[in-house]
Amino acid sequence: SAEKRWRRIRGFNDLAKVINGVKFRDGVEVSSNADESRSAA
């Protein structure tokens, strides 16, 4: 379906971020600041 294809295209764009060490949680990019505040809560 178009939705799966769109996810595949977006995933390819995010692949560079993953290689650069950007963390993702449930498919959403997580910044280091947000990650720290969640773990502290």
mmCIF entry with sequence, helices, sheets and N, C-alpha, C, O atoms, coordinates in Angstrom:
data_MODEL
# 
_entry.id   MODEL 
# 
_entity.id                         1 
_entity.type                       polymer 
_entity.pdbx_number_of_molecules   1 
# 
_entity_poly.entity_id                      1 
_entity_poly.type                           'polypeptide(L)' 
_entity_poly.nstd_linkage                   no 
_entity_poly.nstd_monomer                   no 
_entity_poly.pdbx_seq_one_letter_code       SAEKRWRRIRGFNDLAKVINGVKFRDGVEVSSNADESRSAA 
_entity_poly.pdbx_seq_one_letter_code_can   SAEKRWRRIRGFNDLAKVINGVKFRDGVEVSSNADESRSAA 
_entity_poly.pdbx_strand_id                 A 
# 
loop_
_entity_poly_seq.entity_id 
_entity_poly_seq.num 
_entity_poly_seq.mon_id 
_entity_poly_seq.hetero 
1 1  SER n 
1 2  ALA n 
1 3  GLU n 
1 4  LYS n 
1 5  ARG n 
1 6  TRP n 
1 7  ARG n 
1 8  ARG n 
1 9  ILE n 
1 10 ARG n 
1 11 GLY n 
1 12 PHE n 
1 13 ASN n 
1 14 ASP n 
1 15 LEU n 
1 16 ALA n 
1 17 LYS n 
1 18 VAL n 
1 19 ILE n 
1 20 ASN n 
1 21 GLY n 
1 22 VAL n 
1 23 LYS n 
1 24 PHE n 
1 25 ARG n 
1 26 ASP n 
1 27 GLY n 
1 28 VAL n 
1 29 GLU n 
1 30 VAL n 
1 31 SER n 
1 32 SER n 
1 33 ASN n 
1 34 ALA n 
1 35 ASP n 
1 36 GLU n 
1 37 SER n 
1 38 ARG n 
1 39 SER n 
1 40 ALA n 
1 41 ALA n 
# 
_struct_asym.id          A 
_struct_asym.entity_id   1 
# 
loop_
_struct_conf.conf_type_id 
_struct_conf.id 
_struct_conf.pdbx_PDB_helix_id 
_struct_conf.beg_label_comp_id 
_struct_conf.beg_label_asym_id 
_struct_conf.beg_label_seq_id 
_struct_conf.pdbx_beg_PDB_ins_code 
_struct_conf.end_label_comp_id 
_struct_conf.end_label_asym_id 
_struct_conf.end_label_seq_id 
_struct_conf.pdbx_end_PDB_ins_code 
_struct_conf.beg_auth_comp_id 
_struct_conf.beg_auth_asym_id 
_struct_conf.beg_auth_seq_id 
_struct_conf.end_auth_comp_id 
_struct_conf.end_auth_asym_id 
_struct_conf.end_auth_seq_id 
_struct_conf.pdbx_PDB_helix_class 
_struct_conf.details 
_struct_conf.pdbx_PDB_helix_length 
HELX_P HELX_P1 AA1 ALA A 2  ? ILE A 19 ? ALA A 2  ILE A 19 1 ? 18 
HELX_P HELX_P2 AA2 SER A 32 ? ALA A 40 ? SER A 32 ALA A 40 1 ? 9  
# 
_struct_conf_type.id          HELX_P 
_struct_conf_type.criteria    ? 
_struct_conf_type.reference   ? 
# 
_struct_sheet.id               AA1 
_struct_sheet.type             ? 
_struct_sheet.number_strands   2 
_struct_sheet.details          ? 
# 
_struct_sheet_order.sheet_id     AA1 
_struct_sheet_order.range_id_1   1 
_struct_sheet_order.range_id_2   2 
_struct_sheet_order.offset       ? 
_struct_sheet_order.sense        anti-parallel 
# 
loop_
_struct_sheet_range.sheet_id 
_struct_sheet_range.id 
_struct_sheet_range.beg_label_comp_id 
_struct_sheet_range.beg_label_asym_id 
_struct_sheet_range.beg_label_seq_id 
_struct_sheet_range.pdbx_beg_PDB_ins_code 
_struct_sheet_range.end_label_comp_id 
_struct_sheet_range.end_label_asym_id 
_struct_sheet_range.end_label_seq_id 
_struct_sheet_range.pdbx_end_PDB_ins_code 
_struct_sheet_range.beg_auth_comp_id 
_struct_sheet_range.beg_auth_asym_id 
_struct_sheet_range.beg_auth_seq_id 
_struct_sheet_range.end_auth_comp_id 
_struct_sheet_range.end_auth_asym_id 
_struct_sheet_range.end_auth_seq_id 
AA1 1 LYS A 23 ? ARG A 25 ? LYS A 23 ARG A 25 
AA1 2 VAL A 28 ? VAL A 30 ? VAL A 28 VAL A 30 
# 
loop_
_atom_site.group_PDB 
_atom_site.id 
_atom_site.type_symbol 
_atom_site.label_atom_id 
_atom_site.label_alt_id 
_atom_site.label_comp_id 
_atom_site.label_asym_id 
_atom_site.label_entity_id 
_atom_site.label_seq_id 
_atom_site.pdbx_PDB_ins_code 
_atom_site.Cartn_x 
_atom_site.Cartn_y 
_atom_site.Cartn_z 
_atom_site.occupancy 
_atom_site.B_iso_or_equiv 
_atom_site.pdbx_formal_charge 
_atom_site.auth_seq_id 
_atom_site.auth_comp_id 
_atom_site.auth_asym_id 
_atom_site.auth_atom_id 
_atom_site.pdbx_PDB_model_num 
ATOM 1   N N  . SER A 1 1  ? 0.836  -1.192 0.000  1.00 0.00 ? 1  SER A N  1 
ATOM 2   C CA . SER A 1 1  ? 0.000  0.000  0.000  1.00 0.00 ? 1  SER A CA 1 
ATOM 3   C C  . SER A 1 1  ? 0.876  1.249  0.000  1.00 0.00 ? 1  SER A C  1 
ATOM 4   O O  . SER A 1 1  ? 2.084  1.177  0.225  1.00 0.00 ? 1  SER A O  1 
ATOM 5   N N  . ALA A 1 2  ? 0.261  2.369  -0.250 1.00 0.00 ? 2  ALA A N  1 
ATOM 6   C CA . ALA A 1 2  ? 1.016  3.627  -0.287 1.00 0.00 ? 2  ALA A CA 1 
ATOM 7   C C  . ALA A 1 2  ? 1.606  3.961  1.077  1.00 0.00 ? 2  ALA A C  1 
ATOM 8   O O  . ALA A 1 2  ? 2.701  4.516  1.167  1.00 0.00 ? 2  ALA A O  1 
ATOM 9   N N  . GLU A 1 3  ? 0.877  3.622  2.138  1.00 0.00 ? 3  GLU A N  1 
ATOM 10  C CA . GLU A 1 3  ? 1.365  3.929  3.482  1.00 0.00 ? 3  GLU A CA 1 
ATOM 11  C C  . GLU A 1 3  ? 2.660  3.174  3.772  1.00 0.00 ? 3  GLU A C  1 
ATOM 12  O O  . GLU A 1 3  ? 3.609  3.752  4.303  1.00 0.00 ? 3  GLU A O  1 
ATOM 13  N N  . LYS A 1 4  ? 2.703  1.896  3.429  1.00 0.00 ? 4  LYS A N  1 
ATOM 14  C CA . LYS A 1 4  ? 3.924  1.120  3.663  1.00 0.00 ? 4  LYS A CA 1 
ATOM 15  C C  . LYS A 1 4  ? 5.074  1.665  2.832  1.00 0.00 ? 4  LYS A C  1 
ATOM 16  O O  . LYS A 1 4  ? 6.211  1.733  3.299  1.00 0.00 ? 4  LYS A O  1 
ATOM 17  N N  . ARG A 1 5  ? 4.773  2.053  1.599  1.00 0.00 ? 5  ARG A N  1 
ATOM 18  C CA . ARG A 1 5  ? 5.815  2.589  0.740  1.00 0.00 ? 5  ARG A CA 1 
ATOM 19  C C  . ARG A 1 5  ? 6.349  3.896  1.321  1.00 0.00 ? 5  ARG A C  1 
ATOM 20  O O  . ARG A 1 5  ? 7.558  4.127  1.319  1.00 0.00 ? 5  ARG A O  1 
ATOM 21  N N  . TRP A 1 6  ? 5.457  4.751  1.817  1.00 0.00 ? 6  TRP A N  1 
ATOM 22  C CA . TRP A 1 6  ? 5.871  6.024  2.409  1.00 0.00 ? 6  TRP A CA 1 
ATOM 23  C C  . TRP A 1 6  ? 6.755  5.777  3.624  1.00 0.00 ? 6  TRP A C  1 
ATOM 24  O O  . TRP A 1 6  ? 7.763  6.458  3.815  1.00 0.00 ? 6  TRP A O  1 
ATOM 25  N N  . ARG A 1 7  ? 6.372  4.798  4.448  1.00 0.00 ? 7  ARG A N  1 
ATOM 26  C CA . ARG A 1 7  ? 7.206  4.474  5.614  1.00 0.00 ? 7  ARG A CA 1 
ATOM 27  C C  . ARG A 1 7  ? 8.588  4.026  5.174  1.00 0.00 ? 7  ARG A C  1 
ATOM 28  O O  . ARG A 1 7  ? 9.590  4.390  5.789  1.00 0.00 ? 7  ARG A O  1 
ATOM 29  N N  . ARG A 1 8  ? 8.642  3.236  4.107  1.00 0.00 ? 8  ARG A N  1 
ATOM 30  C CA . ARG A 1 8  ? 9.927  2.750  3.619  1.00 0.00 ? 8  ARG A CA 1 
ATOM 31  C C  . ARG A 1 8  ? 10.783 3.924  3.160  1.00 0.00 ? 8  ARG A C  1 
ATOM 32  O O  . ARG A 1 8  ? 11.979 3.968  3.447  1.00 0.00 ? 8  ARG A O  1 
ATOM 33  N N  . ILE A 1 9  ? 10.179 4.878  2.448  1.00 0.00 ? 9  ILE A N  1 
ATOM 34  C CA . ILE A 1 9  ? 10.922 6.042  1.966  1.00 0.00 ? 9  ILE A CA 1 
ATOM 35  C C  . ILE A 1 9  ? 11.416 6.876  3.144  1.00 0.00 ? 9  ILE A C  1 
ATOM 36  O O  . ILE A 1 9  ? 12.576 7.287  3.166  1.00 0.00 ? 9  ILE A O  1 
ATOM 37  N N  . ARG A 1 10 ? 10.558 7.129  4.115  1.00 0.00 ? 10 ARG A N  1 
ATOM 38  C CA . ARG A 1 10 ? 10.963 7.918  5.283  1.00 0.00 ? 10 ARG A CA 1 
ATOM 39  C C  . ARG A 1 10 ? 12.039 7.180  6.072  1.00 0.00 ? 10 ARG A C  1 
ATOM 40  O O  . ARG A 1 10 ? 12.977 7.801  6.571  1.00 0.00 ? 10 ARG A O  1 
ATOM 41  N N  . GLY A 1 11 ? 11.912 5.871  6.188  1.00 0.00 ? 11 GLY A N  1 
ATOM 42  C CA . GLY A 1 11 ? 12.910 5.086  6.904  1.00 0.00 ? 11 GLY A CA 1 
ATOM 43  C C  . GLY A 1 11 ? 14.278 5.196  6.261  1.00 0.00 ? 11 GLY A C  1 
ATOM 44  O O  . GLY A 1 11 ? 15.297 5.245  6.950  1.00 0.00 ? 11 GLY A O  1 
ATOM 45  N N  . PHE A 1 12 ? 14.297 5.234  4.936  1.00 0.00 ? 12 PHE A N  1 
ATOM 46  C CA . PHE A 1 12 ? 15.562 5.374  4.228  1.00 0.00 ? 12 PHE A CA 1 
ATOM 47  C C  . PHE A 1 12 ? 16.204 6.714  4.559  1.00 0.00 ? 12 PHE A C  1 
ATOM 48  O O  . PHE A 1 12 ? 17.420 6.794  4.733  1.00 0.00 ? 12 PHE A O  1 
ATOM 49  N N  . ASN A 1 13 ? 15.397 7.766  4.646  1.00 0.00 ? 13 ASN A N  1 
ATOM 50  C CA . ASN A 1 13 ? 15.932 9.085  4.985  1.00 0.00 ? 13 ASN A CA 1 
ATOM 51  C C  . ASN A 1 13 ? 16.465 9.109  6.412  1.00 0.00 ? 13 ASN A C  1 
ATOM 52  O O  . ASN A 1 13 ? 17.441 9.804  6.694  1.00 0.00 ? 13 ASN A O  1 
ATOM 53  N N  . ASP A 1 14 ? 15.841 8.364  7.309  1.00 0.00 ? 14 ASP A N  1 
ATOM 54  C CA . ASP A 1 14 ? 16.276 8.328  8.705  1.00 0.00 ? 14 ASP A CA 1 
ATOM 55  C C  . ASP A 1 14 ? 17.497 7.441  8.905  1.00 0.00 ? 14 ASP A C  1 
ATOM 56  O O  . ASP A 1 14 ? 18.142 7.503  9.951  1.00 0.00 ? 14 ASP A O  1 
ATOM 57  N N  . LEU A 1 15 ? 17.820 6.618  7.915  1.00 0.00 ? 15 LEU A N  1 
ATOM 58  C CA . LEU A 1 15 ? 18.939 5.696  8.051  1.00 0.00 ? 15 LEU A CA 1 
ATOM 59  C C  . LEU A 1 15 ? 20.242 6.447  8.304  1.00 0.00 ? 15 LEU A C  1 
ATOM 60  O O  . LEU A 1 15 ? 21.072 5.998  9.094  1.00 0.00 ? 15 LEU A O  1 
ATOM 61  N N  . ALA A 1 16 ? 20.426 7.577  7.646  1.00 0.00 ? 16 ALA A N  1 
ATOM 62  C CA . ALA A 1 16 ? 21.639 8.372  7.848  1.00 0.00 ? 16 ALA A CA 1 
ATOM 63  C C  . ALA A 1 16 ? 21.733 8.847  9.293  1.00 0.00 ? 16 ALA A C  1 
ATOM 64  O O  . ALA A 1 16 ? 22.825 8.897  9.859  1.00 0.00 ? 16 ALA A O  1 
ATOM 65  N N  . LYS A 1 17 ? 20.603 9.195  9.891  1.00 0.00 ? 17 LYS A N  1 
ATOM 66  C CA . LYS A 1 17 ? 20.603 9.636  11.288 1.00 0.00 ? 17 LYS A CA 1 
ATOM 67  C C  . LYS A 1 17 ? 20.993 8.488  12.205 1.00 0.00 ? 17 LYS A C  1 
ATOM 68  O O  . LYS A 1 17 ? 21.747 8.678  13.159 1.00 0.00 ? 17 LYS A O  1 
ATOM 69  N N  . VAL A 1 18 ? 20.482 7.299  11.919 1.00 0.00 ? 18 VAL A N  1 
ATOM 70  C CA . VAL A 1 18 ? 20.813 6.127  12.734 1.00 0.00 ? 18 VAL A CA 1 
ATOM 71  C C  . VAL A 1 18 ? 22.308 5.856  12.663 1.00 0.00 ? 18 VAL A C  1 
ATOM 72  O O  . VAL A 1 18 ? 22.939 5.550  13.675 1.00 0.00 ? 18 VAL A O  1 
ATOM 73  N N  . ILE A 1 19 ? 22.872 5.969  11.469 1.00 0.00 ? 19 ILE A N  1 
ATOM 74  C CA . ILE A 1 19 ? 24.306 5.744  11.293 1.00 0.00 ? 19 ILE A CA 1 
ATOM 75  C C  . ILE A 1 19 ? 25.105 6.775  12.087 1.00 0.00 ? 19 ILE A C  1 
ATOM 76  O O  . ILE A 1 19 ? 26.176 6.467  12.610 1.00 0.00 ? 19 ILE A O  1 
ATOM 77  N N  . ASN A 1 20 ? 24.583 7.996  12.175 1.00 0.00 ? 20 ASN A N  1 
ATOM 78  C CA . ASN A 1 20 ? 25.275 9.065  12.900 1.00 0.00 ? 20 ASN A CA 1 
ATOM 79  C C  . ASN A 1 20 ? 25.049 9.002  14.398 1.00 0.00 ? 20 ASN A C  1 
ATOM 80  O O  . ASN A 1 20 ? 25.575 9.837  15.133 1.00 0.00 ? 20 ASN A O  1 
ATOM 81  N N  . GLY A 1 21 ? 24.277 8.028  14.869 1.00 0.00 ? 21 GLY A N  1 
ATOM 82  C CA . GLY A 1 21 ? 24.108 7.837  16.303 1.00 0.00 ? 21 GLY A CA 1 
ATOM 83  C C  . GLY A 1 21 ? 22.868 8.489  16.888 1.00 0.00 ? 21 GLY A C  1 
ATOM 84  O O  . GLY A 1 21 ? 22.742 8.579  18.109 1.00 0.00 ? 21 GLY A O  1 
ATOM 85  N N  . VAL A 1 22 ? 21.944 8.948  16.043 1.00 0.00 ? 22 VAL A N  1 
ATOM 86  C CA . VAL A 1 22 ? 20.697 9.519  16.556 1.00 0.00 ? 22 VAL A CA 1 
ATOM 87  C C  . VAL A 1 22 ? 19.821 8.381  17.045 1.00 0.00 ? 22 VAL A C  1 
ATOM 88  O O  . VAL A 1 22 ? 19.659 7.374  16.355 1.00 0.00 ? 22 VAL A O  1 
ATOM 89  N N  . LYS A 1 23 ? 19.255 8.539  18.236 1.00 0.00 ? 23 LYS A N  1 
ATOM 90  C CA . LYS A 1 23 ? 18.433 7.474  18.809 1.00 0.00 ? 23 LYS A CA 1 
ATOM 91  C C  . LYS A 1 23 ? 16.977 7.652  18.406 1.00 0.00 ? 23 LYS A C  1 
ATOM 92  O O  . LYS A 1 23 ? 16.476 8.770  18.285 1.00 0.00 ? 23 LYS A O  1 
ATOM 93  N N  . PHE A 1 24 ? 16.310 6.515  18.201 1.00 0.00 ? 24 PHE A N  1 
ATOM 94  C CA . PHE A 1 24 ? 14.899 6.515  17.860 1.00 0.00 ? 24 PHE A CA 1 
ATOM 95  C C  . PHE A 1 24 ? 14.155 5.645  18.854 1.00 0.00 ? 24 PHE A C  1 
ATOM 96  O O  . PHE A 1 24 ? 14.647 4.593  19.263 1.00 0.00 ? 24 PHE A O  1 
ATOM 97  N N  . ARG A 1 25 ? 12.967 6.085  19.242 1.00 0.00 ? 25 ARG A N  1 
ATOM 98  C CA . ARG A 1 25 ? 12.119 5.291  20.135 1.00 0.00 ? 25 ARG A CA 1 
ATOM 99  C C  . ARG A 1 25 ? 10.755 5.179  19.482 1.00 0.00 ? 25 ARG A C  1 
ATOM 100 O O  . ARG A 1 25 ? 10.105 6.192  19.224 1.00 0.00 ? 25 ARG A O  1 
ATOM 101 N N  . ASP A 1 26 ? 10.312 3.949  19.212 1.00 0.00 ? 26 ASP A N  1 
ATOM 102 C CA . ASP A 1 26 ? 9.031  3.699  18.549 1.00 0.00 ? 26 ASP A CA 1 
ATOM 103 C C  . ASP A 1 26 ? 8.947  4.421  17.214 1.00 0.00 ? 26 ASP A C  1 
ATOM 104 O O  . ASP A 1 26 ? 7.882  4.906  16.832 1.00 0.00 ? 26 ASP A O  1 
ATOM 105 N N  . GLY A 1 27 ? 10.061 4.495  16.508 1.00 0.00 ? 27 GLY A N  1 
ATOM 106 C CA . GLY A 1 27 ? 10.073 5.108  15.191 1.00 0.00 ? 27 GLY A CA 1 
ATOM 107 C C  . GLY A 1 27 ? 10.121 6.620  15.199 1.00 0.00 ? 27 GLY A C  1 
ATOM 108 O O  . GLY A 1 27 ? 10.020 7.248  14.144 1.00 0.00 ? 27 GLY A O  1 
ATOM 109 N N  . VAL A 1 28 ? 10.275 7.220  16.379 1.00 0.00 ? 28 VAL A N  1 
ATOM 110 C CA . VAL A 1 28 ? 10.321 8.679  16.482 1.00 0.00 ? 28 VAL A CA 1 
ATOM 111 C C  . VAL A 1 28 ? 11.704 9.086  16.959 1.00 0.00 ? 28 VAL A C  1 
ATOM 112 O O  . VAL A 1 28 ? 12.256 8.493  17.886 1.00 0.00 ? 28 VAL A O  1 
ATOM 113 N N  . GLU A 1 29 ? 12.253 10.102 16.316 1.00 0.00 ? 29 GLU A N  1 
ATOM 114 C CA . GLU A 1 29 ? 13.581 10.570 16.702 1.00 0.00 ? 29 GLU A CA 1 
ATOM 115 C C  . GLU A 1 29 ? 13.557 11.117 18.125 1.00 0.00 ? 29 GLU A C  1 
ATOM 116 O O  . GLU A 1 29 ? 12.670 11.888 18.491 1.00 0.00 ? 29 GLU A O  1 
ATOM 117 N N  . VAL A 1 30 ? 14.540 10.709 18.921 1.00 0.00 ? 30 VAL A N  1 
ATOM 118 C CA . VAL A 1 30 ? 14.611 11.140 20.315 1.00 0.00 ? 30 VAL A CA 1 
ATOM 119 C C  . VAL A 1 30 ? 15.870 11.972 20.482 1.00 0.00 ? 30 VAL A C  1 
ATOM 120 O O  . VAL A 1 30 ? 16.973 11.495 20.216 1.00 0.00 ? 30 VAL A O  1 
ATOM 121 N N  . SER A 1 31 ? 15.711 13.207 20.919 1.00 0.00 ? 31 SER A N  1 
ATOM 122 C CA . SER A 1 31 ? 16.879 14.043 21.180 1.00 0.00 ? 31 SER A CA 1 
ATOM 123 C C  . SER A 1 31 ? 17.469 13.648 22.530 1.00 0.00 ? 31 SER A C  1 
ATOM 124 O O  . SER A 1 31 ? 16.767 13.088 23.372 1.00 0.00 ? 31 SER A O  1 
ATOM 125 N N  . SER A 1 32 ? 18.733 13.931 22.740 1.00 0.00 ? 32 SER A N  1 
ATOM 126 C CA . SER A 1 32 ? 19.388 13.530 23.984 1.00 0.00 ? 32 SER A CA 1 
ATOM 127 C C  . SER A 1 32 ? 18.762 14.239 25.181 1.00 0.00 ? 32 SER A C  1 
ATOM 128 O O  . SER A 1 32 ? 18.688 13.657 26.263 1.00 0.00 ? 32 SER A O  1 
ATOM 129 N N  . ASN A 1 33 ? 18.312 15.478 25.012 1.00 0.00 ? 33 ASN A N  1 
ATOM 130 C CA . ASN A 1 33 ? 17.701 16.213 26.117 1.00 0.00 ? 33 ASN A CA 1 
ATOM 131 C C  . ASN A 1 33 ? 16.382 15.578 26.533 1.00 0.00 ? 33 ASN A C  1 
ATOM 132 O O  . ASN A 1 33 ? 16.124 15.416 27.725 1.00 0.00 ? 33 ASN A O  1 
ATOM 133 N N  . ALA A 1 34 ? 15.551 15.220 25.572 1.00 0.00 ? 34 ALA A N  1 
ATOM 134 C CA . ALA A 1 34 ? 14.258 14.605 25.882 1.00 0.00 ? 34 ALA A CA 1 
ATOM 135 C C  . ALA A 1 34 ? 14.476 13.239 26.513 1.00 0.00 ? 34 ALA A C  1 
ATOM 136 O O  . ALA A 1 34 ? 13.733 12.847 27.413 1.00 0.00 ? 34 ALA A O  1 
ATOM 137 N N  . ASP A 1 35 ? 15.479 12.516 26.054 1.00 0.00 ? 35 ASP A N  1 
ATOM 138 C CA . ASP A 1 35 ? 15.757 11.185 26.578 1.00 0.00 ? 35 ASP A CA 1 
ATOM 139 C C  . ASP A 1 35 ? 16.182 11.275 28.044 1.00 0.00 ? 35 ASP A C  1 
ATOM 140 O O  . ASP A 1 35 ? 15.765 10.455 28.863 1.00 0.00 ? 35 ASP A O  1 
ATOM 141 N N  . GLU A 1 36 ? 17.008 12.267 28.374 1.00 0.00 ? 36 GLU A N  1 
ATOM 142 C CA . GLU A 1 36 ? 17.463 12.423 29.751 1.00 0.00 ? 36 GLU A CA 1 
ATOM 143 C C  . GLU A 1 36 ? 16.318 12.809 30.675 1.00 0.00 ? 36 GLU A C  1 
ATOM 144 O O  . GLU A 1 36 ? 16.242 12.317 31.800 1.00 0.00 ? 36 GLU A O  1 
ATOM 145 N N  . SER A 1 37 ? 15.427 13.680 30.219 1.00 0.00 ? 37 SER A N  1 
ATOM 146 C CA . SER A 1 37 ? 14.319 14.112 31.068 1.00 0.00 ? 37 SER A CA 1 
ATOM 147 C C  . SER A 1 37 ? 13.355 12.963 31.311 1.00 0.00 ? 37 SER A C  1 
ATOM 148 O O  . SER A 1 37 ? 12.771 12.868 32.391 1.00 0.00 ? 37 SER A O  1 
ATOM 149 N N  . ARG A 1 38 ? 13.177 12.090 30.326 1.00 0.00 ? 38 ARG A N  1 
ATOM 150 C CA . ARG A 1 38 ? 12.289 10.940 30.516 1.00 0.00 ? 38 ARG A CA 1 
ATOM 151 C C  . ARG A 1 38 ? 12.872 9.965  31.527 1.00 0.00 ? 38 ARG A C  1 
ATOM 152 O O  . ARG A 1 38 ? 12.145 9.436  32.368 1.00 0.00 ? 38 ARG A O  1 
ATOM 153 N N  . SER A 1 39 ? 14.175 9.722  31.455 1.00 0.00 ? 39 SER A N  1 
ATOM 154 C CA . SER A 1 39 ? 14.780 8.762  32.371 1.00 0.00 ? 39 SER A CA 1 
ATOM 155 C C  . SER A 1 39 ? 14.818 9.319  33.800 1.00 0.00 ? 39 SER A C  1 
ATOM 156 O O  . SER A 1 39 ? 14.826 8.548  34.760 1.00 0.00 ? 39 SER A O  1 
ATOM 157 N N  . ALA A 1 40 ? 14.840 10.640 33.947 1.00 0.00 ? 40 ALA A N  1 
ATOM 158 C CA . ALA A 1 40 ? 14.873 11.250 35.269 1.00 0.00 ? 40 ALA A CA 1 
ATOM 159 C C  . ALA A 1 40 ? 13.497 11.273 35.917 1.00 0.00 ? 40 ALA A C  1 
ATOM 160 O O  . ALA A 1 40 ? 13.384 11.325 37.142 1.00 0.00 ? 40 ALA A O  1 
ATOM 161 N N  . ALA A 1 41 ? 12.464 11.235 35.107 1.00 0.00 ? 41 ALA A N  1 
ATOM 162 C CA . ALA A 1 41 ? 11.091 11.313 35.644 1.00 0.00 ? 41 ALA A CA 1 
ATOM 163 C C  . ALA A 1 41 ? 10.685 10.031 36.334 1.00 0.00 ? 41 ALA A C  1 
ATOM 164 O O  . ALA A 1 41 ? 9.567  9.929  36.839 1.00 0.00 ? 41 ALA A O  1 
# 
